[in-house]
CSV table of C-alpha atoms in Angstrom, one decimal:
chain,number,residue,atom,x,y,z
A,1,MET,CA,-46.2,23.4,-27.3
A,2,THR,CA,-43.5,25.7,-26.1
A,3,THR,CA,-42.6,24.8,-22.6
A,4,ARG,CA,-41.6,27.4,-20.0
A,5,ARG,CA,-38.1,25.8,-19.9
A,6,LYS,CA,-37.6,26.1,-23.6
A,7,PHE,CA,-39.0,29.6,-23.6
A,8,ILE,CA,-36.6,30.9,-20.8
A,9,LYS,CA,-33.7,29.0,-22.5
A,10,GLY,CA,-34.4,30.7,-25.7
A,11,ALA,CA,-34.6,34.1,-24.1
A,12,ALA,CA,-31.3,33.5,-22.3
A,13,VAL,CA,-29.4,33.2,-25.5
A,14,LEU,CA,-30.5,36.5,-27.1
A,15,PRO,CA,-27.7,38.9,-27.6
A,16,ALA,CA,-27.4,42.0,-25.2
A,17,ALA,CA,-29.7,44.9,-26.2
A,18,GLY,CA,-26.9,47.2,-26.9
A,19,LEU,CA,-24.9,45.0,-29.2
A,20,ALA,CA,-28.0,44.0,-31.2
A,21,ALA,CA,-29.4,47.4,-31.7
A,22,PRO,CA,-28.2,48.0,-35.4
A,23,ALA,CA,-29.6,44.6,-36.5
A,24,LEU,CA,-32.9,45.1,-34.6
A,25,ALA,CA,-33.5,48.4,-36.3
A,26,GLN,CA,-33.8,46.5,-39.6
A,27,SER,CA,-35.5,43.4,-38.4
A,28,LYS,CA,-39.2,42.3,-38.2
A,29,ILE,CA,-40.9,43.1,-35.0
A,30,THR,CA,-42.1,39.9,-33.1
A,31,TRP,CA,-44.5,39.9,-30.2
A,32,ARG,CA,-45.5,37.1,-27.9
A,33,LEU,CA,-49.2,37.3,-26.9
A,34,GLN,CA,-50.8,34.8,-24.5
A,35,THR,CA,-54.6,34.5,-24.2
A,36,TYR,CA,-56.3,33.1,-21.2
A,37,ALA,CA,-58.4,30.9,-23.4
A,38,GLY,CA,-57.6,27.3,-24.1
A,39,ALA,CA,-56.7,26.1,-27.7
A,40,ALA,CA,-60.3,25.0,-28.7
A,41,LEU,CA,-61.8,28.3,-27.6
A,42,ALA,CA,-58.9,30.4,-28.9
A,43,GLU,CA,-59.6,29.1,-32.4
A,44,HIS,CA,-62.7,31.4,-32.3
A,45,VAL,CA,-62.0,34.1,-29.8
A,46,ILE,CA,-58.6,35.3,-30.9
A,47,LYS,CA,-56.8,33.3,-33.5
A,48,PRO,CA,-58.8,34.8,-36.5
A,49,ALA,CA,-57.8,38.2,-35.4
A,50,ILE,CA,-54.1,37.4,-34.9
A,51,ASP,CA,-54.0,35.5,-38.4
A,52,SER,CA,-55.5,38.7,-40.0
A,53,PHE,CA,-52.9,40.9,-38.2
A,54,ASN,CA,-50.0,38.8,-39.3
A,55,LYS,CA,-51.3,38.5,-42.9
A,56,ILE,CA,-51.6,42.4,-43.1
A,57,ALA,CA,-48.5,43.3,-41.2
A,58,GLY,CA,-46.3,40.9,-43.2
A,59,ASP,CA,-42.6,41.7,-42.9
A,60,GLU,CA,-43.2,44.5,-40.6
A,61,MET,CA,-44.5,42.6,-37.6
A,62,GLN,CA,-45.6,39.1,-36.5
A,63,ILE,CA,-47.5,38.0,-33.4
A,64,GLU,CA,-46.8,34.6,-31.9
A,65,LEU,CA,-50.0,33.3,-30.2
A,66,TYR,CA,-49.9,31.2,-27.1
A,67,PHE,CA,-52.9,29.6,-25.4
A,68,ALA,CA,-53.9,29.3,-21.7
A,69,ASP,CA,-50.9,28.6,-19.4
A,70,GLN,CA,-48.5,27.8,-22.2
A,71,LEU,CA,-45.9,30.3,-21.3
A,72,VAL,CA,-47.0,31.3,-17.8
A,73,PRO,CA,-50.0,30.4,-15.7
A,74,THR,CA,-53.0,32.6,-16.3
A,75,GLY,CA,-52.7,34.1,-12.8
A,76,GLU,CA,-49.3,35.3,-13.6
A,77,LEU,CA,-50.0,37.0,-17.0
A,78,PHE,CA,-50.0,40.5,-15.7
A,79,GLN,CA,-46.7,40.2,-14.0
A,80,ALA,CA,-45.2,38.6,-17.1
A,81,MET,CA,-46.5,41.3,-19.3
A,82,GLN,CA,-45.4,44.1,-16.9
A,83,ARG,CA,-41.9,42.7,-16.8
A,84,GLY,CA,-41.8,42.3,-20.6
A,85,THR,CA,-41.5,38.5,-20.5
A,86,ILE,CA,-44.5,38.5,-22.8
A,87,ASP,CA,-45.5,41.4,-24.9
A,88,ALA,CA,-49.3,41.3,-24.9
A,89,VAL,CA,-52.2,39.5,-23.2
A,90,GLN,CA,-55.9,38.8,-24.0
A,91,SER,CA,-57.6,38.3,-20.7
A,92,ASP,CA,-60.2,39.7,-18.2
A,93,ASP,CA,-58.6,41.6,-15.3
A,94,ASP,CA,-59.9,39.2,-12.7
A,95,SER,CA,-58.3,36.0,-14.2
A,96,MET,CA,-54.8,37.5,-14.6
A,97,ALA,CA,-54.9,39.0,-11.1
A,98,SER,CA,-53.9,42.5,-12.2
A,99,PRO,CA,-53.1,44.7,-9.1
A,100,THR,CA,-55.6,47.5,-9.9
A,101,ASP,CA,-58.7,48.8,-8.3
A,102,VAL,CA,-60.7,47.8,-11.5
A,103,THR,CA,-59.8,44.1,-11.4
A,104,VAL,CA,-62.8,43.0,-9.6
A,105,PHE,CA,-65.0,44.4,-12.6
A,106,GLY,CA,-63.3,42.2,-15.2
A,107,GLY,CA,-64.6,38.8,-16.0
A,108,TYR,CA,-68.2,38.4,-14.5
A,109,PHE,CA,-69.1,41.2,-12.1
A,110,PRO,CA,-72.5,40.0,-11.0
A,111,PHE,CA,-75.4,41.5,-13.0
A,112,ALA,CA,-73.3,44.5,-14.3
A,113,SER,CA,-74.5,43.6,-17.7
A,114,ARG,CA,-77.5,41.9,-19.3
A,115,TYR,CA,-76.3,41.7,-22.9
A,116,SER,CA,-73.0,41.6,-24.6
A,117,LEU,CA,-73.4,45.0,-26.2
A,118,ASP,CA,-73.6,46.5,-22.7
A,119,VAL,CA,-69.8,46.0,-22.2
A,120,PRO,CA,-68.5,48.2,-25.2
A,121,VAL,CA,-71.1,50.9,-24.4
A,122,LEU,CA,-69.9,51.1,-20.9
A,123,PHE,CA,-66.4,51.4,-22.0
A,124,ASN,CA,-66.7,53.8,-25.0
A,125,GLN,CA,-69.7,55.9,-24.0
A,126,TYR,CA,-69.9,55.8,-20.1
A,127,GLY,CA,-66.3,56.4,-19.3
A,128,LEU,CA,-64.8,53.1,-18.3
A,129,ASN,CA,-62.1,53.3,-21.0
A,130,GLU,CA,-60.6,56.4,-19.2
A,131,ILE,CA,-60.7,54.7,-15.9
A,132,TRP,CA,-59.0,51.6,-17.1
A,133,ASP,CA,-56.3,53.6,-19.1
A,134,GLU,CA,-55.3,55.5,-15.8
A,135,GLU,CA,-55.2,52.4,-13.8
A,136,TYR,CA,-53.0,50.5,-16.2
A,137,SER,CA,-50.8,53.2,-17.5
A,138,ALA,CA,-49.7,53.8,-13.8
A,139,LEU,CA,-48.4,50.2,-13.9
A,140,GLY,CA,-46.5,50.3,-17.2
A,141,VAL,CA,-49.2,48.4,-19.1
A,142,LYS,CA,-51.3,49.6,-22.1
A,143,HIS,CA,-55.0,48.9,-22.0
A,144,ILE,CA,-55.7,48.7,-25.7
A,145,SER,CA,-59.5,47.9,-25.8
A,146,ALA,CA,-62.2,46.0,-24.0
A,147,GLY,CA,-64.9,43.8,-25.4
A,148,ALA,CA,-67.6,41.3,-24.4
A,149,TRP,CA,-67.9,37.5,-24.6
A,150,ASP,CA,-70.7,35.3,-23.5
A,151,PRO,CA,-73.0,35.3,-20.4
A,152,CYS,CA,-72.1,33.3,-17.3
A,153,HIS,CA,-74.2,30.1,-16.6
A,154,PHE,CA,-73.8,27.1,-14.5
A,155,ALA,CA,-73.1,23.8,-16.3
A,156,THR,CA,-73.4,20.8,-13.8
A,157,LYS,CA,-73.6,17.1,-13.5
A,158,GLU,CA,-76.7,17.3,-11.2
A,159,PRO,CA,-79.7,19.5,-12.0
A,160,ILE,CA,-80.1,23.0,-10.4
A,161,ARG,CA,-83.7,23.9,-10.0
A,162,SER,CA,-83.5,26.0,-6.8
A,163,LEU,CA,-80.9,28.0,-5.0
A,164,LYS,CA,-80.8,25.1,-2.5
A,165,ASP,CA,-79.4,22.8,-5.3
A,166,LEU,CA,-76.3,25.1,-5.4
A,167,GLU,CA,-75.2,24.4,-1.8
A,168,GLY,CA,-72.0,22.5,-1.5
A,169,LYS,CA,-71.3,22.5,-5.3
A,170,ARG,CA,-67.6,22.6,-6.1
A,171,VAL,CA,-67.5,25.0,-9.2
A,172,PHE,CA,-64.8,26.4,-11.5
A,173,THR,CA,-65.5,30.0,-11.9
A,174,PHE,CA,-63.9,33.5,-12.0
A,175,PRO,CA,-62.6,34.9,-8.7
A,176,THR,CA,-65.1,37.7,-8.2
A,177,ALA,CA,-68.1,35.5,-9.4
A,178,GLY,CA,-67.0,32.9,-6.9
A,179,ARG,CA,-66.7,35.4,-4.1
A,180,PHE,CA,-70.2,36.5,-4.8
A,181,MET,CA,-71.8,33.1,-5.3
A,182,SER,CA,-70.2,31.7,-2.2
A,183,GLN,CA,-73.0,33.3,-0.1
A,184,PHE,CA,-75.4,30.8,-1.7
A,185,GLY,CA,-73.2,27.8,-0.8
A,186,VAL,CA,-71.1,27.5,-3.9
A,187,ILE,CA,-67.6,26.4,-3.3
A,188,PRO,CA,-65.3,28.2,-5.9
A,189,VAL,CA,-62.4,26.0,-7.2
A,190,ASN,CA,-59.3,27.4,-9.0
A,191,LEU,CA,-57.7,25.0,-11.5
A,192,PRO,CA,-55.7,25.4,-14.7
A,193,TRP,CA,-58.2,25.9,-17.7
A,194,GLU,CA,-57.0,22.6,-19.5
A,195,ASP,CA,-57.7,20.5,-16.4
A,196,ILE,CA,-61.4,21.3,-16.0
A,197,GLU,CA,-62.9,18.7,-18.2
A,198,VAL,CA,-61.0,15.9,-16.3
A,199,ALA,CA,-61.7,17.4,-12.9
A,200,VAL,CA,-65.5,17.1,-13.7
A,201,GLN,CA,-65.1,13.5,-14.9
A,202,THR,CA,-63.2,12.6,-11.7
A,203,GLY,CA,-65.6,14.3,-9.4
A,204,GLU,CA,-63.1,17.0,-8.2
A,205,LEU,CA,-65.7,19.5,-9.7
A,206,ASP,CA,-69.5,19.4,-9.6
A,207,GLY,CA,-69.8,22.0,-12.2
A,208,ILE,CA,-68.6,25.0,-14.1
A,209,ALA,CA,-69.7,28.7,-14.1
A,210,TRP,CA,-67.2,30.1,-16.5
A,211,SER,CA,-69.2,30.6,-19.8
A,212,GLY,CA,-72.4,30.2,-21.7
A,213,ILE,CA,-73.5,27.3,-23.6
A,214,THR,CA,-71.5,28.0,-26.8
A,215,GLU,CA,-68.3,27.4,-24.9
A,216,ASP,CA,-69.6,24.4,-23.1
A,217,TYR,CA,-70.1,22.7,-26.5
A,218,THR,CA,-66.9,24.2,-28.2
A,219,VAL,CA,-64.4,23.1,-25.5
A,220,GLY,CA,-65.9,19.8,-24.5
A,221,TRP,CA,-67.6,20.7,-21.2
A,222,ALA,CA,-71.0,19.7,-22.6
A,223,ASP,CA,-69.6,16.2,-23.0
A,224,VAL,CA,-68.9,15.9,-19.1
A,225,THR,CA,-71.9,17.9,-17.8
A,226,ASN,CA,-75.6,17.0,-17.9
A,227,TYR,CA,-77.5,20.2,-17.2
A,228,PHE,CA,-77.4,23.9,-18.1
A,229,LEU,CA,-78.9,26.5,-15.9
A,230,THR,CA,-80.7,29.1,-17.9
A,231,ASN,CA,-80.4,31.7,-15.1
A,232,ASN,CA,-77.0,33.7,-15.5
A,233,ILE,CA,-75.1,35.8,-12.9
A,234,SER,CA,-73.8,38.2,-15.6
A,235,GLY,CA,-75.0,39.0,-19.1
A,236,ALA,CA,-71.5,39.1,-20.6
A,237,TRP,CA,-67.9,38.6,-19.7
A,238,ALA,CA,-65.8,41.7,-19.8
A,239,GLY,CA,-62.2,41.4,-20.9
A,240,SER,CA,-59.5,43.2,-22.8
A,241,PHE,CA,-56.3,43.3,-24.9
A,242,PHE,CA,-53.3,44.6,-23.1
A,243,ALA,CA,-49.6,45.2,-23.9
A,244,ASN,CA,-46.4,46.1,-22.1
A,245,MET,CA,-46.2,49.8,-22.4
A,246,GLU,CA,-42.7,50.0,-23.6
A,247,ARG,CA,-43.4,47.5,-26.4
A,248,TRP,CA,-46.4,49.4,-27.4
A,249,ASN,CA,-44.7,52.8,-27.5
A,250,GLU,CA,-42.0,51.3,-29.7
A,251,LEU,CA,-44.5,50.5,-32.4
A,252,PRO,CA,-45.0,52.9,-35.3
A,253,PRO,CA,-48.4,54.5,-35.5
A,254,ASN,CA,-49.6,52.4,-38.4
A,255,LEU,CA,-48.9,49.2,-36.4
A,256,GLN,CA,-50.6,50.5,-33.3
A,257,GLU,CA,-53.7,51.3,-35.5
A,258,LEU,CA,-53.6,47.9,-37.2
A,259,LEU,CA,-53.5,46.1,-33.8
A,260,ARG,CA,-56.5,48.2,-32.6
A,261,VAL,CA,-58.5,47.4,-35.9
A,262,CYS,CA,-57.8,43.7,-35.6
A,263,MET,CA,-58.7,43.7,-31.9
A,264,ASP,CA,-62.0,45.5,-32.6
A,265,GLN,CA,-62.6,42.8,-35.4
A,266,SER,CA,-62.0,40.2,-32.6
A,267,HIS,CA,-64.6,41.9,-30.3
A,268,TYR,CA,-67.1,41.9,-33.3
A,269,TYR,CA,-66.6,38.3,-34.1
A,270,ARG,CA,-67.4,37.3,-30.4
A,271,GLN,CA,-70.5,39.5,-30.5
A,272,TRP,CA,-72.3,37.5,-33.2
A,273,TRP,CA,-70.6,34.1,-32.5
A,274,TYR,CA,-71.8,34.0,-29.0
A,275,TRP,CA,-75.2,35.7,-29.5
A,276,GLY,CA,-76.2,33.3,-32.2
A,277,GLY,CA,-74.6,30.3,-30.6
A,278,GLU,CA,-76.2,30.8,-27.2
A,279,ALA,CA,-79.7,30.7,-28.8
A,280,ASP,CA,-78.9,28.0,-31.3
A,281,LEU,CA,-77.7,25.4,-28.7
A,282,ARG,CA,-80.5,26.1,-26.3
A,283,VAL,CA,-82.9,25.3,-29.0
A,284,ASN,CA,-81.0,22.6,-31.0
A,285,GLY,CA,-78.4,21.3,-28.7
A,286,THR,CA,-78.6,17.6,-27.6
A,287,LYS,CA,-76.0,17.2,-24.9
A,288,MET,CA,-77.4,19.2,-22.0
A,289,GLU,CA,-80.8,19.4,-20.4
A,290,LEU,CA,-81.9,23.0,-19.6
A,291,THR,CA,-83.1,23.8,-16.1
A,292,THR,CA,-84.3,27.1,-14.6
A,293,ILE,CA,-84.5,28.6,-11.1
A,294,PRO,CA,-87.9,30.4,-10.9
A,295,ASP,CA,-87.8,34.2,-11.3
A,296,GLU,CA,-89.2,35.1,-8.0
A,297,GLU,CA,-86.4,32.8,-6.3
A,298,TRP,CA,-83.7,34.1,-8.6
A,299,GLN,CA,-84.5,37.7,-7.6
A,300,THR,CA,-82.8,36.9,-4.4
A,301,VAL,CA,-79.6,36.6,-6.3
A,302,GLU,CA,-80.1,39.7,-8.2
A,303,ASP,CA,-81.0,41.7,-5.0
A,304,ALA,CA,-77.8,40.3,-3.4
A,305,ALA,CA,-75.7,41.6,-6.3
A,306,LEU,CA,-76.8,45.2,-5.5
A,307,LYS,CA,-75.6,44.8,-2.0
A,308,PHE,CA,-72.4,43.2,-3.3
A,309,TRP,CA,-71.9,46.3,-5.5
A,310,ASP,CA,-72.1,48.6,-2.4
A,311,GLU,CA,-69.6,46.4,-0.6
A,312,ILE,CA,-67.2,46.8,-3.4
A,313,ALA,CA,-67.8,50.5,-3.8
A,314,ALA,CA,-66.9,51.0,-0.2
A,315,GLU,CA,-63.3,49.6,-0.8
A,316,SER,CA,-61.9,52.5,-2.7
A,317,PRO,CA,-62.8,55.8,-4.5
A,318,THR,CA,-62.0,54.2,-8.0
A,319,LYS,CA,-64.3,51.2,-7.3
A,320,ALA,CA,-67.0,53.6,-6.0
A,321,LYS,CA,-66.7,55.5,-9.3
A,322,VAL,CA,-67.1,52.4,-11.4
A,323,VAL,CA,-70.1,51.2,-9.4
A,324,GLU,CA,-71.7,54.6,-9.8
A,325,ILE,CA,-71.3,54.3,-13.6
A,326,LEU,CA,-72.7,50.7,-13.5
A,327,LYS,CA,-75.8,52.0,-11.6
A,328,LYS,CA,-76.3,55.0,-13.9
A,329,TYR,CA,-76.0,52.9,-16.9
A,330,ASN,CA,-78.4,50.2,-15.8
A,331,ALA,CA,-80.9,52.9,-14.6
A,332,ASP,CA,-80.7,54.5,-18.1
A,333,MET,CA,-81.4,51.0,-19.8
A,334,VAL,CA,-84.4,50.4,-17.6
A,335,LYS,CA,-85.8,53.9,-18.5
A,336,ALA,CA,-85.1,53.2,-22.1
A,337,GLY,CA,-87.3,50.1,-22.0
A,338,ARG,CA,-87.6,47.5,-24.7
A,339,PRO,CA,-85.4,46.2,-26.2
A,340,TYR,CA,-82.7,47.5,-23.7
A,341,ARG,CA,-84.4,46.3,-20.6
A,342,TYR,CA,-87.9,45.0,-19.8
A,343,GLY,CA,-89.6,43.0,-17.0
A,344,GLN,CA,-87.6,45.0,-14.3
A,345,SER,CA,-88.7,47.5,-11.8
């Protein structure tokens, strides 16, 4: 693992840009990309795409992949990319604390989506791409593309069968999801990703609301929690690939296009890996017992989400525009009926 000290030391001995210009013009382009995912998860959600890119780009360009917190803490990813300390990032806006009006919608904005396909449709057909592009371009960052991961469920040591069971539970989750669920007594806890498993074992955490059941099994959380709540607070994580704008603009068009294609392949991989994994592990998984809060009680949470949307919309014109899109999209899905939405008024 590359430590931050080694990374900074290595950067310090690079020759001055002006003196190195002739050599750099002939050399292979090298990027550092850090994901917010830990090593076990990154094996699925990004490493295959980076391996493909490096294989195809060959001597033209190579991307060095770093996992959660390896070069900088996840909460500092945006600043490091903006400065050019790292070249690119895979993360949701919320986790990397990007200073934009759209940050609150990254990760798990409560009930913005029901299924993973909702996310790319919102970005590519309902106008979110254009809003994200404007927000990040103003800050010197290229928003390359957005995609979906798994739904957000609670994995806990004690069973959750009613909203009352959530009260006082210390839970690792995303900032906005934690802000929303705190009204039901959940206590959000922020820790480095790699520390979560131990924190559950030691009792520092009562549970995790950071993923679906596929990740719980993949990264080891199913080994330290006993119960999986089938109700979710969002149907799909929303996250993106980003790059330092100067580094992006320096790339020739063929490499920009190759990056887009490989990142789209990464989005596609997650679509089927999570969709199939969520169902398979609910049916065939042996490590966690499934629990459910009754629909009529869970409706309280869904109703609260709509009030939360309005609170967020009141914070800025850009946030209001995004909430308007979310409302329009979900209303369209309800009108479309099965298989898009059903069982909803």
